[in-house]
Structures are given as structure tokens and as C-alpha cells.
Amino acid sequence: MYIYLNDSAAKKVLFIKAIEEGDPAGEVLSKADRLVATQKTQSILQRVSDKQLNNRISKQSKEAFLTKRAELLFQIVGVVYPKARTDINRIQWSGWFTVLLLILLSVSGFIANEFESGKRLNLLAFPVIGMLGWNLFVYSLKVFTQVFFIFRKRYSGTNQGFFLILISNISIRLLKKKCTHSSDKTLVYNRCFRNYYIEWLKLSSSIYRIHVSRVFHLCAILFALGIIGGMYLRGLTTEYYAGWESTFLETETVHNFLSIALMPAAIITEQQFPTLERVASIRWGNGGLGENATDWIHLFAKTIFLFIIVPRCFLSVIAFIRERHLRTHFPIQYDKDSYFTKLFISKPGQRELMHIIPYSIELTDQQKDVLRSLFAQVLGWKAQVEFHRTISYGREDQFCREFTFSAKDPVESLAILFSLSSTPETEIHNAFISTLFKMVTDNNMVVQILIVVDESDFKTRFSRQKGAEEKLESRRELWRRTITSKNVKPVFVNLHNPDTNEWQNAINLT
């Protein structure tokens, strides 16, 4: 199954996908930022009815969800890596190159012509006859290709031609060399970008193949116009004589050949085609000069216009429409990709109220969004998370009195948030937890109570010190021993860079 985005949004979605898959530790894009982006786009899911949802969001919501989430995360990456804004657009056909190519082909067409020295127009010379043969080959090849893909029923989104395969191989080799001369964090970013580059080039190959085809059609048109313009402009100031000569071809053969190439245009435009005798009379040799080239120039121009310019214009318009459609409906297959499958799995849950009580810790807006997203993964996106004001150290009894007095509506789940940086005390922390647990259970105020310990500040302080992991585990064990209640166990989480899998496993065990 596919979802369809515009190419700009698709670039950002695939870029963020490459970072999240290639940066599991959250060095380039922290896990907290990922959760916050998910939380901020969660409202998209909430607009979908239960019947429409069926544990998964609709296709339209998928597109909106991916686009909004990728945009939020891309802004965060762009602050740390400003070059990301240009990196994701690196794979594209440059406009200046197209203009330069069109100018060169126009000039080449004007310079190239049938005229030879001595004011002669050779009817068998290149480029007009050669152009007709080349364009006939191109038209035949396009028909064959279309028929081939119809019978093979292949999706053209990943078909790469030789030109694109060559560019991709060269680019990947350059990126690999670049990645080996970077710092650790930059190395991760470059590796993620390389993965994005490969996937984008593979998925977008049809866009660039059609774009290149459209540019080549325009080049053929301008080259043909240059040929026509060159013949007429030269004919204004100089009288040219048309004729032919050949070592192997006889008059009848030449007449038949010219009839095949030029007579269709003569018939369509109602111009009389030269007879066999006339063709024989303009054969060069024995001092023959041929005849005035006016009729032949008109015939060449009409043939070029009808069988090169008109078909190429039609093919160019078709290519433009197809390219435009692909750029606005860029297909991304999501049902067989574990990254998208994991993002789109959504638990509706019940409309539960989760009450979070911070203890001697001031939460930032981002940390609150992280907690909302973490609990949404466990309780479902319908759950409502509210934050109580922070409890100061030593004000536990006052809080219990006020909480008992103000808790008019029952709270389904209650989480007390501590900081791992605080040293737990049995007489203070454990006593407060035991008192609060007994109070809410006796009054049937809370169905479930959780103890959450934030490790972010502790890791920031000791991450660069020797034995940081041992200190972290020692402090965790101290919290486990301090909280002696059999009904609750501490759940540890890093609100700056949370591991969602560890979080879900820990919550399920409590």
C-alpha cells in the first residue's frame, strides 16, 4: 500500500526516516525531540473516529501525520546542521544546466545545415535526413518501452536508467569517502544522509528520468528550430542551389528515398513533390548546378515541423504532466516498511486521566511533551495527561492535605516524578510514597500509581566522568532499595533521550 506526498514533503519524510533508523542512540536527533514531534502531531489522530481508526489511522491522516512530524523534526535538525536544508535538495537536475543545454542546442542547430561550399544544398546530406531517422528511432523506442511495461506490469517508480545508475554509484562513492574523514557525530549524520541519498535516488528515479526525457524533447525542438532558422536566414542573402550526388545510388533510388522522407509533409501541406525526372535533372556531375533551393527548403522545413517539432512538443507536454503528477503524488510504500508500521500503530485506549506530580523537579515544556507521548504509548492517545505543581522538599504533608481536599474527580492513574540526582531517603521519599499510596487507595481515588525517576540531569552531570555507568546503576539500585513498598516499583527514564522500548517494558512490569 502507498501513501502519496509532494516531493518536497517526501524528501523530508525520507530524510528523517534515514536519521531515525541510522541514529538509534539519538546523537543527531534526540529521542526526546522525536517523541515531542509525535506528541505535537498526535491531534491528527484524535480527529479520526474509532470506527475509521480500527487501531490504525486512515491514509489521509497518515499523509498529514508524516508530513507534519517530518517538518517539525527537520526544523530541529536544521538548527544543528544548517547544511541539511541544502543536502536534501542535492539530488536534482540543475536549472542553469538546462538553460545552458537549450542554448547550446539552439546554436548548434543554427550552425548545422544542409548547405555546402559553393552555395549548394545537398539533399542527401546530414542533418535533416539524419534527424528524421533518429527521431523515428526515438518514437519507436518509446512505443516499445510503453508496451513492454504494460505487459510486464512493472511499477516504474524504481526503474533506473544507465545514466541514473552511473550518477548514483559515483555519488555514493564520494559520500563514503566524505564519511571517513568526519568526527563521530558528523560521521553519524553523514551516514544517515548517505542512506537517505540512496533511498531517495531509488524511489525518485522515475521523476528524474521523465524530467531528463522532457529536457531532451525541448533540446530536439530547439535544435530543429535552429536548423529551420539557419536555412531561411542564409537563403535571404544568398541564392542556394539544391541537388544531389552519389557513387552508389541511382536516380530512382534517390527519388524513392526522398519520397519516403519528404512526401508525407508535401501531401499534408498540399505542396507538389518533385517528379523522378526533376530529381534526375538536379544530379550534380558534368558541371550541373542543380536548381533553386526554395521548394526544397520549404519542404525540409515542413517535414521538420510536422514530424519532429509537433511530436516532440506533444511528448514534452505529456512528460511535463507526468512529472508534475509524480512530484505532487510521490508514492511511498508503507505497509512493508517496519519504520512506518511502527509509527502508524496507534492505541486508542480509554479516555483516562493521568495525573503527574513532580517532586523537587521543574519540568520544561519539552519534558512535559515527552511524558505525554510516553504515556500515550502505554495508555493510548485518548489518555489525558495533567501536571500538578511541583512539590518542594519537606512540603509532603501539606501536599497530601491539599490533594485530598482538591481531588474532586477520580484520577485513573497517578505518577510521582522524581529526579535521579536527588539522594533518596527512606524517612522522606519512601514515607511520602507510602502515605500517598494508602491515601488514594483507601479513598478509591486512583486505580494505578507509578513512580517515575528521571535520569536526564544525572547523566548530564556524570556522563563524561570515569565510571559513569557504574554510578548510574548504583544510584538506580539505591532508589530500588529505598522504595520498599511492594505495590510500586520505580521506573527509570531519560527525558532528554528516552528509550521507548525500555519504557514500555518497564511500565508493563510494574
PDB file of N, CA, C and O in Angstrom, residues 16-68:
ATOM      1  N   ILE A  16      14.223  12.242   7.487  1.00  0.00           N
ATOM      2  CA  ILE A  16      14.037  11.962   8.911  1.00  0.00           C
ATOM      3  C   ILE A  16      14.034  10.460   9.156  1.00  0.00           C
ATOM      4  O   ILE A  16      14.569   9.974  10.167  1.00  0.00           O
ATOM      5  N   LYS A  17      13.459   9.703   8.265  1.00  0.00           N
ATOM      6  CA  LYS A  17      13.465   8.240   8.378  1.00  0.00           C
ATOM      7  C   LYS A  17      14.898   7.712   8.410  1.00  0.00           C
ATOM      8  O   LYS A  17      15.246   6.849   9.230  1.00  0.00           O
ATOM      9  N   ALA A  18      15.738   8.233   7.516  1.00  0.00           N
ATOM     10  CA  ALA A  18      17.128   7.797   7.475  1.00  0.00           C
ATOM     11  C   ALA A  18      17.860   8.146   8.770  1.00  0.00           C
ATOM     12  O   ALA A  18      18.689   7.366   9.258  1.00  0.00           O
ATOM     13  N   ILE A  19      17.551   9.299   9.345  1.00  0.00           N
ATOM     14  CA  ILE A  19      18.201   9.701  10.596  1.00  0.00           C
ATOM     15  C   ILE A  19      17.725   8.827  11.750  1.00  0.00           C
ATOM     16  O   ILE A  19      18.526   8.332  12.554  1.00  0.00           O
ATOM     17  N   GLU A  20      16.418   8.593  11.854  1.00  0.00           N
ATOM     18  CA  GLU A  20      15.903   7.801  12.971  1.00  0.00           C
ATOM     19  C   GLU A  20      16.372   6.347  12.895  1.00  0.00           C
ATOM     20  O   GLU A  20      16.617   5.718  13.923  1.00  0.00           O
ATOM     21  N   GLU A  21      16.492   5.818  11.680  1.00  0.00           N
ATOM     22  CA  GLU A  21      16.965   4.443  11.534  1.00  0.00           C
ATOM     23  C   GLU A  21      18.482   4.341  11.680  1.00  0.00           C
ATOM     24  O   GLU A  21      18.989   3.344  12.198  1.00  0.00           O
ATOM     25  N   GLY A  22      19.203   5.348  11.218  1.00  0.00           N
ATOM     26  CA  GLY A  22      20.662   5.302  11.262  1.00  0.00           C
ATOM     27  C   GLY A  22      21.269   5.899  12.509  1.00  0.00           C
ATOM     28  O   GLY A  22      22.490   5.869  12.686  1.00  0.00           O
ATOM     29  N   ASP A  23      20.431   6.465  13.388  1.00  0.00           N
ATOM     30  CA  ASP A  23      20.911   7.099  14.620  1.00  0.00           C
ATOM     31  C   ASP A  23      20.119   6.566  15.812  1.00  0.00           C
ATOM     32  O   ASP A  23      19.374   7.303  16.452  1.00  0.00           O
ATOM     33  N   PRO A  24      20.256   5.274  16.136  1.00  0.00           N
ATOM     34  CA  PRO A  24      19.463   4.707  17.242  1.00  0.00           C
ATOM     35  C   PRO A  24      19.813   5.295  18.603  1.00  0.00           C
ATOM     36  O   PRO A  24      18.983   5.267  19.528  1.00  0.00           O
ATOM     37  N   ALA A  25      21.023   5.833  18.744  1.00  0.00           N
ATOM     38  CA  ALA A  25      21.424   6.398  20.032  1.00  0.00           C
ATOM     39  C   ALA A  25      20.916   7.820  20.231  1.00  0.00           C
ATOM     40  O   ALA A  25      21.006   8.367  21.336  1.00  0.00           O
ATOM     41  N   GLY A  26      20.405   8.447  19.183  1.00  0.00           N
ATOM     42  CA  GLY A  26      19.873   9.803  19.309  1.00  0.00           C
ATOM     43  C   GLY A  26      20.933  10.868  19.372  1.00  0.00           C
ATOM     44  O   GLY A  26      20.746  11.893  20.037  1.00  0.00           O
ATOM     45  N   GLU A  27      22.058  10.680  18.669  1.00  0.00           N
ATOM     46  CA  GLU A  27      23.129  11.679  18.690  1.00  0.00           C
ATOM     47  C   GLU A  27      22.799  12.868  17.800  1.00  0.00           C
ATOM     48  O   GLU A  27      23.048  14.016  18.161  1.00  0.00           O
ATOM     49  N   VAL A  28      22.278  12.613  16.627  1.00  0.00           N
ATOM     50  CA  VAL A  28      21.929  13.693  15.690  1.00  0.00           C
ATOM     51  C   VAL A  28      20.567  14.269  16.030  1.00  0.00           C
ATOM     52  O   VAL A  28      20.383  15.482  16.062  1.00  0.00           O
ATOM     53  N   LEU A  29      19.608  13.408  16.282  1.00  0.00           N
ATOM     54  CA  LEU A  29      18.246  13.817  16.612  1.00  0.00           C
ATOM     55  C   LEU A  29      17.823  13.052  17.856  1.00  0.00           C
ATOM     56  O   LEU A  29      17.626  11.836  17.807  1.00  0.00           O
ATOM     57  N   SER A  30      17.712  13.752  18.978  1.00  0.00           N
ATOM     58  CA  SER A  30      17.450  13.074  20.248  1.00  0.00           C
ATOM     59  C   SER A  30      16.092  12.380  20.235  1.00  0.00           C
ATOM     60  O   SER A  30      15.163  12.784  19.528  1.00  0.00           O
ATOM     61  N   LYS A  31      15.988  11.337  21.027  1.00  0.00           N
ATOM     62  CA  LYS A  31      14.736  10.605  21.121  1.00  0.00           C
ATOM     63  C   LYS A  31      13.642  11.466  21.746  1.00  0.00           C
ATOM     64  O   LYS A  31      12.454  11.278  21.453  1.00  0.00           O
ATOM     65  N   ALA A  32      14.045  12.400  22.597  1.00  0.00           N
ATOM     66  CA  ALA A  32      13.056  13.313  23.184  1.00  0.00           C
ATOM     67  C   ALA A  32      12.418  14.180  22.114  1.00  0.00           C
ATOM     68  O   ALA A  32      11.199  14.382  22.108  1.00  0.00           O
ATOM     69  N   ASP A  33      13.236  14.691  21.202  1.00  0.00           N
ATOM     70  CA  ASP A  33      12.694  15.507  20.108  1.00  0.00           C
ATOM     71  C   ASP A  33      11.751  14.687  19.236  1.00  0.00           C
ATOM     72  O   ASP A  33      10.729  15.190  18.757  1.00  0.00           O
ATOM     73  N   ARG A  34      12.071  13.423  19.034  1.00  0.00           N
ATOM     74  CA  ARG A  34      11.201  12.566  18.235  1.00  0.00           C
ATOM     75  C   ARG A  34       9.859  12.363  18.917  1.00  0.00           C
ATOM     76  O   ARG A  34       8.805  12.407  18.266  1.00  0.00           O
ATOM     77  N   LEU A  35       9.907  12.151  20.216  1.00  0.00           N
ATOM     78  CA  LEU A  35       8.655  11.957  20.961  1.00  0.00           C
ATOM     79  C   LEU A  35       7.816  13.231  20.991  1.00  0.00           C
ATOM     80  O   LEU A  35       6.590  13.186  20.884  1.00  0.00           O
ATOM     81  N   VAL A  36       8.505  14.376  21.147  1.00  0.00           N
ATOM     82  CA  VAL A  36       7.781  15.651  21.177  1.00  0.00           C
ATOM     83  C   VAL A  36       7.098  15.903  19.845  1.00  0.00           C
ATOM     84  O   VAL A  36       5.942  16.343  19.784  1.00  0.00           O
ATOM     85  N   ALA A  37       7.800  15.615  18.748  1.00  0.00           N
ATOM     86  CA  ALA A  37       7.197  15.795  17.431  1.00  0.00           C
ATOM     87  C   ALA A  37       5.992  14.884  17.259  1.00  0.00           C
ATOM     88  O   ALA A  37       4.971  15.282  16.692  1.00  0.00           O
ATOM     89  N   THR A  38       6.112  13.666  17.750  1.00  0.00           N
ATOM     90  CA  THR A  38       4.970  12.743  17.690  1.00  0.00           C
ATOM     91  C   THR A  38       3.807  13.271  18.515  1.00  0.00           C
ATOM     92  O   THR A  38       2.648  13.206  18.088  1.00  0.00           O
ATOM     93  N   GLN A  39       4.117  13.804  19.691  1.00  0.00           N
ATOM     94  CA  GLN A  39       3.062  14.324  20.558  1.00  0.00           C
ATOM     95  C   GLN A  39       2.355  15.521  19.938  1.00  0.00           C
ATOM     96  O   GLN A  39       1.132  15.645  20.011  1.00  0.00           O
ATOM     97  N   LYS A  40       3.122  16.399  19.296  1.00  0.00           N
ATOM     98  CA  LYS A  40       2.524  17.599  18.704  1.00  0.00           C
ATOM     99  C   LYS A  40       1.651  17.280  17.494  1.00  0.00           C
ATOM    100  O   LYS A  40       0.752  18.042  17.160  1.00  0.00           O
ATOM    101  N   THR A  41       1.946  16.178  16.840  1.00  0.00           N
ATOM    102  CA  THR A  41       1.116  15.779  15.699  1.00  0.00           C
ATOM    103  C   THR A  41       0.046  14.776  16.093  1.00  0.00           C
ATOM    104  O   THR A  41      -0.695  14.289  15.236  1.00  0.00           O
ATOM    105  N   GLN A  42      -0.033  14.459  17.368  1.00  0.00           N
ATOM    106  CA  GLN A  42      -0.999  13.469  17.826  1.00  0.00           C
ATOM    107  C   GLN A  42      -2.438  13.922  17.601  1.00  0.00           C
ATOM    108  O   GLN A  42      -3.351  13.104  17.484  1.00  0.00           O
ATOM    109  N   SER A  43      -2.657  15.225  17.554  1.00  0.00           N
ATOM    110  CA  SER A  43      -4.014  15.740  17.363  1.00  0.00           C
ATOM    111  C   SER A  43      -4.602  15.278  16.036  1.00  0.00           C
ATOM    112  O   SER A  43      -5.823  15.204  15.886  1.00  0.00           O
ATOM    113  N   ILE A  44      -3.741  14.963  15.068  1.00  0.00           N
ATOM    114  CA  ILE A  44      -4.231  14.467  13.781  1.00  0.00           C
ATOM    115  C   ILE A  44      -4.951  13.144  13.978  1.00  0.00           C
ATOM    116  O   ILE A  44      -6.000  12.890  13.382  1.00  0.00           O
ATOM    117  N   LEU A  45      -4.403  12.317  14.849  1.00  0.00           N
ATOM    118  CA  LEU A  45      -5.033  11.026  15.114  1.00  0.00           C
ATOM    119  C   LEU A  45      -6.353  11.193  15.842  1.00  0.00           C
ATOM    120  O   LEU A  45      -7.288  10.428  15.647  1.00  0.00           O
ATOM    121  N   GLN A  46      -6.431  12.182  16.700  1.00  0.00           N
ATOM    122  CA  GLN A  46      -7.619  12.347  17.521  1.00  0.00           C
ATOM    123  C   GLN A  46      -8.823  12.815  16.727  1.00  0.00           C
ATOM    124  O   GLN A  46      -9.945  12.780  17.222  1.00  0.00           O
ATOM    125  N   ARG A  47      -8.601  13.265  15.490  1.00  0.00           N
ATOM    126  CA  ARG A  47      -9.718  13.687  14.648  1.00  0.00           C
ATOM    127  C   ARG A  47     -10.323  12.523  13.866  1.00  0.00           C
ATOM    128  O   ARG A  47     -11.251  12.696  13.094  1.00  0.00           O
ATOM    129  N   VAL A  48      -9.766  11.341  14.063  1.00  0.00           N
ATOM    130  CA  VAL A  48     -10.262  10.161  13.377  1.00  0.00           C
ATOM    131  C   VAL A  48     -11.182   9.393  14.317  1.00  0.00           C
ATOM    132  O   VAL A  48     -10.839   9.151  15.460  1.00  0.00           O
ATOM    133  N   SER A  49     -12.336   9.016  13.843  1.00  0.00           N
ATOM    134  CA  SER A  49     -13.293   8.292  14.682  1.00  0.00           C
ATOM    135  C   SER A  49     -12.795   6.888  14.984  1.00  0.00           C
ATOM    136  O   SER A  49     -11.951   6.342  14.291  1.00  0.00           O
ATOM    137  N   ASP A  50     -13.336   6.300  16.028  1.00  0.00           N
ATOM    138  CA  ASP A  50     -12.951   4.941  16.404  1.00  0.00           C
ATOM    139  C   ASP A  50     -13.243   3.954  15.281  1.00  0.00           C
ATOM    140  O   ASP A  50     -12.460   3.048  15.007  1.00  0.00           O
ATOM    141  N   LYS A  51     -14.366   4.117  14.621  1.00  0.00           N
ATOM    142  CA  LYS A  51     -14.723   3.209  13.548  1.00  0.00           C
ATOM    143  C   LYS A  51     -13.770   3.346  12.370  1.00  0.00           C
ATOM    144  O   LYS A  51     -13.361   2.368  11.748  1.00  0.00           O
ATOM    145  N   GLN A  52     -13.406   4.565  12.083  1.00  0.00           N
ATOM    146  CA  GLN A  52     -12.493   4.807  10.967  1.00  0.00           C
ATOM    147  C   GLN A  52     -11.080   4.378  11.322  1.00  0.00           C
ATOM    148  O   GLN A  52     -10.312   3.964  10.467  1.00  0.00           O
ATOM    149  N   LEU A  53     -10.732   4.456  12.592  1.00  0.00           N
ATOM    150  CA  LEU A  53      -9.380   4.173  13.027  1.00  0.00           C
ATOM    151  C   LEU A  53      -9.056   2.686  12.959  1.00  0.00           C
ATOM    152  O   LEU A  53      -8.153   2.256  12.262  1.00  0.00           O
ATOM    153  N   ASN A  54      -9.836   1.890  13.685  1.00  0.00           N
ATOM    154  CA  ASN A  54      -9.623   0.440  13.706  1.00  0.00           C
ATOM    155  C   ASN A  54      -8.166   0.093  14.034  1.00  0.00           C
ATOM    156  O   ASN A  54      -7.515  -0.732  13.390  1.00  0.00           O
ATOM    157  N   ASN A  55      -7.644   0.779  15.084  1.00  0.00           N
ATOM    158  CA  ASN A  55      -6.272   0.584  15.560  1.00  0.00           C
ATOM    159  C   ASN A  55      -5.208   1.091  14.588  1.00  0.00           C
ATOM    160  O   ASN A  55      -4.025   0.903  14.802  1.00  0.00           O
ATOM    161  N   ARG A  56      -5.622   1.668  13.520  1.00  0.00           N
ATOM    162  CA  ARG A  56      -4.669   2.268  12.587  1.00  0.00           C
ATOM    163  C   ARG A  56      -5.299   3.529  11.999  1.00  0.00           C
ATOM    164  O   ARG A  56      -6.508   3.590  11.843  1.00  0.00           O
ATOM    165  N   ILE A  57      -4.458   4.485  11.676  1.00  0.00           N
ATOM    166  CA  ILE A  57      -5.006   5.732  11.168  1.00  0.00           C
ATOM    167  C   ILE A  57      -5.258   5.626   9.672  1.00  0.00           C
ATOM    168  O   ILE A  57      -4.667   4.817   8.974  1.00  0.00           O
ATOM    169  N   SER A  58      -6.166   6.451   9.162  1.00  0.00           N
ATOM    170  CA  SER A  58      -6.537   6.415   7.756  1.00  0.00           C
ATOM    171  C   SER A  58      -5.392   6.908   6.888  1.00  0.00           C
ATOM    172  O   SER A  58      -4.427   7.500   7.360  1.00  0.00           O
ATOM    173  N   LYS A  59      -5.517   6.657   5.568  1.00  0.00           N
ATOM    174  CA  LYS A  59      -4.457   7.033   4.644  1.00  0.00           C
ATOM    175  C   LYS A  59      -4.245   8.548   4.632  1.00  0.00           C
ATOM    176  O   LYS A  59      -3.112   9.026   4.614  1.00  0.00           O
ATOM    177  N   GLN A  60      -5.341   9.334   4.641  1.00  0.00           N
ATOM    178  CA  GLN A  60      -5.199  10.786   4.643  1.00  0.00           C
ATOM    179  C   GLN A  60      -4.497  11.259   5.921  1.00  0.00           C
ATOM    180  O   GLN A  60      -3.658  12.161   5.886  1.00  0.00           O
ATOM    181  N   SER A  61      -4.843  10.641   7.044  1.00  0.00           N
ATOM    182  CA  SER A  61      -4.194  11.009   8.297  1.00  0.00           C
ATOM    183  C   SER A  61      -2.731  10.588   8.305  1.00  0.00           C
ATOM    184  O   SER A  61      -1.887  11.270   8.892  1.00  0.00           O
ATOM    185  N   LYS A  62      -2.428   9.477   7.680  1.00  0.00           N
ATOM    186  CA  LYS A  62      -1.029   9.051   7.572  1.00  0.00           C
ATOM    187  C   LYS A  62      -0.207  10.111   6.844  1.00  0.00           C
ATOM    188  O   LYS A  62       0.897  10.463   7.273  1.00  0.00           O
ATOM    189  N   GLU A  63      -0.743  10.590   5.725  1.00  0.00           N
ATOM    190  CA  GLU A  63      -0.018  11.596   4.947  1.00  0.00           C
ATOM    191  C   GLU A  63       0.184  12.871   5.754  1.00  0.00           C
ATOM    192  O   GLU A  63       1.287  13.431   5.782  1.00  0.00           O
ATOM    193  N   ALA A  64      -0.879  13.325   6.405  1.00  0.00           N
ATOM    194  CA  ALA A  64      -0.774  14.548   7.210  1.00  0.00           C
ATOM    195  C   ALA A  64       0.151  14.339   8.405  1.00  0.00           C
ATOM    196  O   ALA A  64       0.947  15.221   8.749  1.00  0.00           O
ATOM    197  N   PHE A  65       0.057  13.177   9.030  1.00  0.00           N
ATOM    198  CA  PHE A  65       0.882  12.878  10.196  1.00  0.00           C
ATOM    199  C   PHE A  65       2.363  12.858   9.830  1.00  0.00           C
ATOM    200  O   PHE A  65       3.196  13.481  10.494  1.00  0.00           O
ATOM    201  N   LEU A  66       2.709  12.149   8.755  1.00  0.00           N
ATOM    202  CA  LEU A  66       4.107  12.064   8.342  1.00  0.00           C
ATOM    203  C   LEU A  66       4.655  13.425   7.941  1.00  0.00           C
ATOM    204  O   LEU A  66       5.788  13.782   8.294  1.00  0.00           O
ATOM    205  N   THR A  67       3.865  14.181   7.189  1.00  0.00           N
ATOM    206  CA  THR A  67       4.322  15.487   6.710  1.00  0.00           C
ATOM    207  C   THR A  67       4.590  16.444   7.869  1.00  0.00           C
ATOM    208  O   THR A  67       5.651  17.086   7.933  1.00  0.00           O
ATOM    209  N   LYS A  68       3.647  16.546   8.796  1.00  0.00           N
ATOM    210  CA  LYS A  68       3.790  17.462   9.923  1.00  0.00           C
ATOM    211  C   LYS A  68       4.921  17.041  10.842  1.00  0.00           C
ATOM    212  O   LYS A  68       5.747  17.864  11.267  1.00  0.00           O
TER     213      LYS A  68
END
